[in-house]
């Protein structure tokens, strides 16, 4: 695809890159019985235990219904628990279980190794620039459009 693909429309290149990285990381996660969205969910719950299903859905970029379906599978596998929020009876909090934390910790080195392989030809300066750029664009996407 490269720079000439899709008339140099950056959003298509970002999407193409994400899909390729997702497939590469997904292949690594198969050994651990996880999908990329499940791994991301475990990572987010580990970083923010007790978050609500709605917060989690926003964090992983999915609908609440899709997040609930994924959480049901993770809960069935004993990797997470959902418990009622102490002050809001309509909300449930999500937590990792011991096995969920272990599964995440076991999979993380494989994910980091594969990511390192994928960016081996990129200089540290280029990686830092990419992180900065992606963070800036992500923030800009959350701001209301200017008229």
XYZ file of N, CA and C in Angstrom:
441
model
N 0.827 -1.180 0.000
C 0.000 0.000 0.000
C 0.871 1.243 0.000
N 1.687 1.453 1.035
C 2.655 2.534 1.077
C 2.032 3.909 0.991
N 2.871 4.886 0.703
C 2.424 6.273 0.681
C 1.506 6.580 -0.486
N 1.563 5.814 -1.568
C 0.753 6.105 -2.745
C -0.680 5.569 -2.621
N -0.920 4.641 -1.716
C -2.239 4.033 -1.591
C -3.299 5.038 -1.185
N -4.484 4.891 -1.740
C -5.647 5.706 -1.425
C -5.361 7.199 -1.559
N -4.516 7.561 -2.545
C -4.256 8.978 -2.789
C -3.642 9.700 -1.606
N -2.874 8.960 -0.810
C -2.210 9.529 0.376
C -3.189 10.020 1.430
N -4.320 9.371 1.533
C -5.279 9.702 2.584
C -4.776 9.041 3.863
N -4.332 9.872 4.774
C -3.670 9.378 5.976
C -4.542 8.448 6.803
N -5.821 8.747 6.909
C -6.691 7.902 7.735
C -6.758 6.477 7.193
N -6.667 6.300 5.886
C -6.673 4.954 5.322
C -5.361 4.230 5.618
N -4.259 4.942 5.589
C -2.980 4.331 5.925
C -2.956 3.914 7.392
N -3.478 4.757 8.262
C -3.544 4.423 9.692
C -4.415 3.177 9.883
N -5.560 3.126 9.211
C -6.444 1.965 9.317
C -5.752 0.709 8.802
N -5.109 0.807 7.659
C -4.401 -0.336 7.077
C -3.313 -0.830 8.039
N -2.579 0.101 8.620
C -1.524 -0.254 9.576
C -2.128 -0.929 10.804
N -3.210 -0.359 11.327
C -3.852 -0.937 12.506
C -4.332 -2.348 12.219
N -4.976 -2.559 11.088
C -5.479 -3.897 10.777
C -4.339 -4.901 10.644
N -3.233 -4.485 10.037
C -2.085 -5.389 9.904
C -1.471 -5.691 11.270
N -1.333 -4.666 12.109
C -0.780 -4.884 13.452
C -1.727 -5.745 14.282
N -3.011 -5.500 14.155
C -3.994 -6.279 14.911
C -3.908 -7.749 14.540
N -3.748 -8.044 13.260
C -3.621 -9.440 12.828
C -2.346 -10.066 13.380
N -1.243 -9.319 13.339
C 0.030 -9.845 13.843
C -0.031 -10.088 15.351
N -0.595 -9.156 16.083
C -0.723 -9.308 17.537
C -1.737 -10.402 17.852
N -2.817 -10.463 17.084
C -3.828 -11.491 17.287
C -3.258 -12.889 17.156
N -2.354 -13.068 16.199
C -1.720 -14.380 16.033
C -0.914 -14.750 17.277
N -0.263 -13.787 17.887
C 0.492 -14.030 19.124
C -0.448 -14.396 20.274
N -1.595 -13.738 20.328
C -2.517 -13.930 21.453
C -3.264 -15.255 21.400
N -3.313 -15.892 20.229
C -4.010 -17.176 20.123
C -3.464 -18.183 21.120
N -2.160 -18.180 21.316
C -1.514 -19.105 22.259
C -2.067 -18.941 23.679
N -2.556 -17.747 23.983
C -3.036 -17.448 25.333
C -4.564 -17.485 25.415
N -5.210 -17.875 24.319
C -6.667 -17.965 24.304
C -7.346 -16.615 24.377
N -6.695 -15.583 23.833
C -7.256 -14.233 23.863
C -7.322 -13.650 22.459
N -8.286 -12.751 22.267
C -8.331 -11.938 21.059
C -7.718 -10.575 21.387
N -7.464 -9.776 20.372
C -6.920 -8.433 20.612
C -7.879 -7.604 21.470
N -9.190 -7.577 21.174
C -10.084 -6.810 22.047
C -10.114 -7.334 23.491
N -10.035 -8.649 23.667
C -10.015 -9.190 25.029
C -8.747 -8.778 25.761
N -7.601 -8.849 25.076
C -6.340 -8.436 25.685
C -6.415 -6.953 26.073
N -6.924 -6.128 25.148
C -7.051 -4.694 25.437
C -7.962 -4.458 26.628
N -9.033 -5.229 26.715
C -9.962 -5.092 27.837
C -9.290 -5.459 29.158
N -8.561 -6.565 29.169
C -7.837 -6.943 30.391
C -6.833 -5.870 30.779
N -6.136 -5.302 29.788
C -5.149 -4.253 30.054
C -5.822 -3.028 30.677
N -6.944 -2.623 30.118
C -7.633 -1.429 30.614
C -8.192 -1.670 32.011
N -8.776 -2.844 32.241
C -9.314 -3.153 33.572
C -8.185 -3.204 34.601
N -7.051 -3.743 34.194
C -5.901 -3.807 35.107
C -5.445 -2.394 35.491
N -5.459 -1.491 34.508
C -5.027 -0.114 34.766
C -6.067 0.689 35.537
N -7.353 0.348 35.372
C -8.438 1.098 36.015
C -9.467 0.140 36.606
N -9.090 -0.584 37.661
C -10.043 -1.532 38.245
C -11.286 -0.818 38.760
N -12.424 -1.483 38.588
C -13.673 -0.928 39.096
C -14.402 -0.036 38.116
N -13.876 0.094 36.900
C -14.569 0.953 35.945
C -15.900 0.316 35.548
N -16.802 1.147 35.077
C -18.114 0.657 34.667
C -18.043 0.076 33.260
N -19.081 -0.638 32.892
C -19.157 -1.201 31.542
C -19.178 -0.067 30.517
N -19.903 1.002 30.795
C -19.965 2.136 29.869
C -18.586 2.775 29.700
N -17.856 2.957 30.789
C -16.503 3.514 30.702
C -15.598 2.599 29.898
N -15.709 1.315 30.142
C -14.894 0.348 29.419
C -15.211 0.382 27.925
N -16.494 0.431 27.586
C -16.897 0.486 26.175
C -16.280 1.702 25.488
N -16.315 2.856 26.155
C -15.696 4.062 25.577
C -14.192 3.868 25.415
N -13.555 3.242 26.385
C -12.104 3.048 26.350
C -11.654 2.147 25.208
N -12.457 1.123 24.899
C -12.073 0.201 23.830
C -12.719 0.570 22.502
N -13.512 1.642 22.493
C -14.112 2.104 21.250
C -15.206 1.196 20.730
N -16.035 0.699 21.639
C -17.126 -0.177 21.210
C -18.428 0.312 21.822
N -19.500 -0.333 21.430
C -20.788 -0.031 22.037
C -20.865 -0.730 23.395
N -21.785 -0.284 24.197
C -21.981 -0.920 25.502
C -22.420 -2.375 25.326
N -23.265 -2.624 24.320
C -23.726 -3.986 24.063
C -22.559 -4.891 23.671
N -21.678 -4.420 22.784
C -20.520 -5.220 22.375
C -19.586 -5.461 23.562
N -19.395 -4.433 24.384
C -18.549 -4.584 25.571
C -19.156 -5.615 26.518
N -20.467 -5.573 26.702
C -21.128 -6.541 27.575
C -20.955 -7.967 27.069
N -21.048 -8.157 25.753
C -20.868 -9.492 25.181
C -19.440 -9.992 25.410
N -18.458 -9.111 25.211
C -17.074 -9.514 25.433
C -16.837 -9.800 26.917
N -17.383 -8.955 27.778
C -17.218 -9.176 29.214
C -17.871 -10.477 29.649
N -18.992 -10.833 29.032
C -19.652 -12.100 29.379
C -18.724 -13.272 29.085
N -18.024 -13.219 27.947
C -17.084 -14.298 27.605
C -15.909 -14.321 28.583
N -15.380 -13.155 28.926
C -14.260 -13.091 29.874
C -14.694 -13.557 31.258
N -15.925 -13.219 31.630
C -16.454 -13.643 32.926
C -16.668 -15.161 32.934
N -17.201 -15.693 31.853
C -17.425 -17.144 31.727
C -16.097 -17.902 31.844
N -15.011 -17.297 31.316
C -13.687 -17.919 31.393
C -13.001 -17.667 32.735
N -13.658 -16.932 33.623
C -13.108 -16.683 34.949
C -12.011 -15.624 34.976
N -11.956 -14.754 33.947
C -10.883 -13.759 33.863
C -11.272 -12.413 34.459
N -12.566 -12.142 34.556
C -13.048 -10.893 35.161
C -14.261 -11.204 36.024
N -14.592 -10.249 36.888
C -15.847 -10.304 37.637
C -16.547 -8.973 37.452
N -17.866 -9.021 37.550
C -18.673 -7.798 37.549
C -19.439 -7.777 38.854
N -19.421 -6.636 39.514
C -20.136 -6.513 40.781
C -20.908 -5.197 40.787
N -22.017 -5.161 41.533
C -22.797 -3.916 41.592
C -21.973 -2.764 42.157
N -22.187 -1.595 41.598
C -21.536 -0.387 42.101
C -22.120 -0.079 43.483
N -21.294 0.361 44.419
C -21.801 0.571 45.780
C -22.847 1.675 45.908
N -22.858 2.653 44.992
C -23.810 3.757 45.133
C -24.775 3.913 43.954
N -24.545 3.199 42.863
C -25.409 3.301 41.685
C -25.876 1.902 41.297
N -27.089 1.571 41.652
C -27.568 0.199 41.456
C -27.711 -0.185 39.988
N -27.689 0.779 39.067
C -27.789 0.468 37.636
C -26.433 0.139 37.021
N -25.350 0.395 37.762
C -24.004 0.267 37.226
C -23.277 -0.912 37.863
N -22.485 -1.589 37.047
C -21.626 -2.658 37.546
C -20.170 -2.266 37.360
N -19.349 -2.658 38.311
C -17.910 -2.430 38.234
C -17.239 -3.701 37.742
N -16.161 -3.521 36.979
C -15.460 -4.656 36.395
C -14.079 -4.765 37.036
N -13.707 -5.994 37.407
C -12.400 -6.259 38.020
C -11.778 -7.507 37.395
N -10.452 -7.532 37.367
C -9.746 -8.746 36.966
C -9.789 -9.749 38.108
N -9.840 -11.003 37.759
C -9.654 -12.058 38.750
C -8.167 -12.400 38.787
N -7.777 -13.233 39.713
C -6.389 -13.704 39.740
C -5.992 -14.339 38.418
N -6.810 -15.292 37.913
C -6.478 -15.892 36.609
C -6.474 -14.882 35.463
N -7.334 -13.854 35.533
C -7.339 -12.819 34.489
C -6.051 -12.022 34.496
N -5.580 -11.660 35.688
C -4.315 -10.949 35.803
C -3.150 -11.801 35.326
N -3.192 -13.077 35.670
C -2.128 -13.989 35.243
C -2.127 -14.152 33.724
N -3.306 -14.312 33.133
C -3.388 -14.472 31.679
C -2.832 -13.233 30.984
N -3.210 -12.056 31.480
C -2.697 -10.807 30.912
C -1.178 -10.746 31.042
N -0.661 -11.009 32.230
C 0.785 -10.952 32.466
C 1.544 -11.962 31.615
N 0.953 -13.119 31.380
C 1.600 -14.129 30.536
C 1.618 -13.707 29.067
N 0.555 -13.043 28.610
C 0.451 -12.633 27.207
C 1.252 -11.370 26.899
N 1.412 -10.494 27.876
C 2.062 -9.200 27.632
C 3.447 -9.317 27.005
N 4.343 -10.176 27.483
C 5.662 -10.257 26.846
C 5.595 -10.641 25.364
N 4.672 -11.518 25.006
C 4.531 -11.912 23.600
C 4.059 -10.730 22.756
N 3.138 -9.941 23.289
C 2.649 -8.761 22.576
C 3.771 -7.742 22.409
N 4.498 -7.484 23.483
C 5.591 -6.510 23.414
C 6.705 -6.979 22.479
N 7.001 -8.262 22.501
C 8.027 -8.803 21.597
C 7.604 -8.628 20.151
N 6.339 -8.958 19.841
C 5.864 -8.848 18.452
C 5.817 -7.393 18.010
N 5.392 -6.501 18.892
C 5.404 -5.075 18.555
C 6.823 -4.614 18.257
N 7.779 -5.058 19.066
C 9.184 -4.681 18.844
C 9.667 -5.185 17.491
N 9.260 -6.388 17.120
C 9.638 -6.917 15.806
C 9.033 -6.071 14.686
N 7.792 -5.649 14.867
C 7.105 -4.883 13.831
C 7.712 -3.498 13.617
N 8.295 -2.932 14.658
C 8.863 -1.581 14.535
C 10.387 -1.594 14.548
N 10.968 -2.757 14.322
C 12.433 -2.875 14.388
C 13.143 -1.920 13.436
N 12.548 -1.598 12.308
C 13.188 -0.712 11.336
C 12.896 0.760 11.556
N 12.250 1.075 12.666
C 11.874 2.453 12.968
C 12.793 2.971 14.073
N 13.337 4.155 13.880
C 14.251 4.705 14.888
C 13.470 5.110 16.145
N 14.152 5.197 17.286
C 13.471 5.660 18.504
C 12.843 7.047 18.316
N 13.502 7.903 17.572
C 12.956 9.248 17.327
C 11.674 9.176 16.502
N 11.667 8.295 15.511
C 10.462 8.131 14.690
C 9.323 7.542 15.514
N 9.631 6.585 16.389
C 8.599 6.011 17.264
C 8.020 7.079 18.177
N 8.878 7.891 18.768
C 8.407 8.948 19.662
C 7.546 9.949 18.904
N 7.962 10.288 17.694
C 7.167 11.203 16.865
C 5.803 10.590 16.544
N 5.774 9.287 16.271
C 4.512 8.616 15.974
C 3.594 8.630 17.196
N 4.141 8.340 18.381
C 3.337 8.382 19.603
C 2.774 9.782 19.825
N 3.615 10.787 19.661
C 3.178 12.167 19.853
C 2.083 12.529 18.862
N 2.305 12.177 17.594
C 1.323 12.487 16.554
C 0.000 11.787 16.834
N 0.042 10.476 17.138
C -1.198 9.735 17.379
C -1.949 10.276 18.591
N -1.227 10.641 19.629
C -1.875 11.211 20.815
C -2.539 12.538 20.478
N -1.867 13.359 19.698
C -2.426 14.660 19.305
C -3.670 14.494 18.447
N -3.614 13.589 17.482
C -4.772 13.363 16.614
C -5.931 12.785 17.423
N -5.641 11.855 18.319
C -6.687 11.269 19.158
C -7.382 12.344 19.979
N -6.605 13.240 20.565
C -7.168 14.336 21.350
C -8.003 15.258 20.457
N -7.480 15.573 19.275
C -8.201 16.451 18.359
C -9.525 15.833 17.915
N -9.558 14.525 17.766
C -10.785 13.843 17.348
C -11.878 13.939 18.414
N -11.492 14.131 19.661
C -12.468 14.209 20.746
C -13.023 15.614 20.925
N -12.361 16.596 20.318
C -12.804 17.984 20.428
C -13.937 18.233 19.431
N -14.854 19.104 19.781
C -15.933 19.424 18.813
C -15.334 20.115 17.594
N -15.894 19.838 16.413
C -15.355 20.471 15.193
C -15.565 21.986 15.212
N -14.604 22.681 14.628
C -14.727 24.134 14.519
C -15.599 24.460 13.322
N -16.430 25.462 13.451
C -17.316 25.832 12.329
C -16.674 26.825 11.448
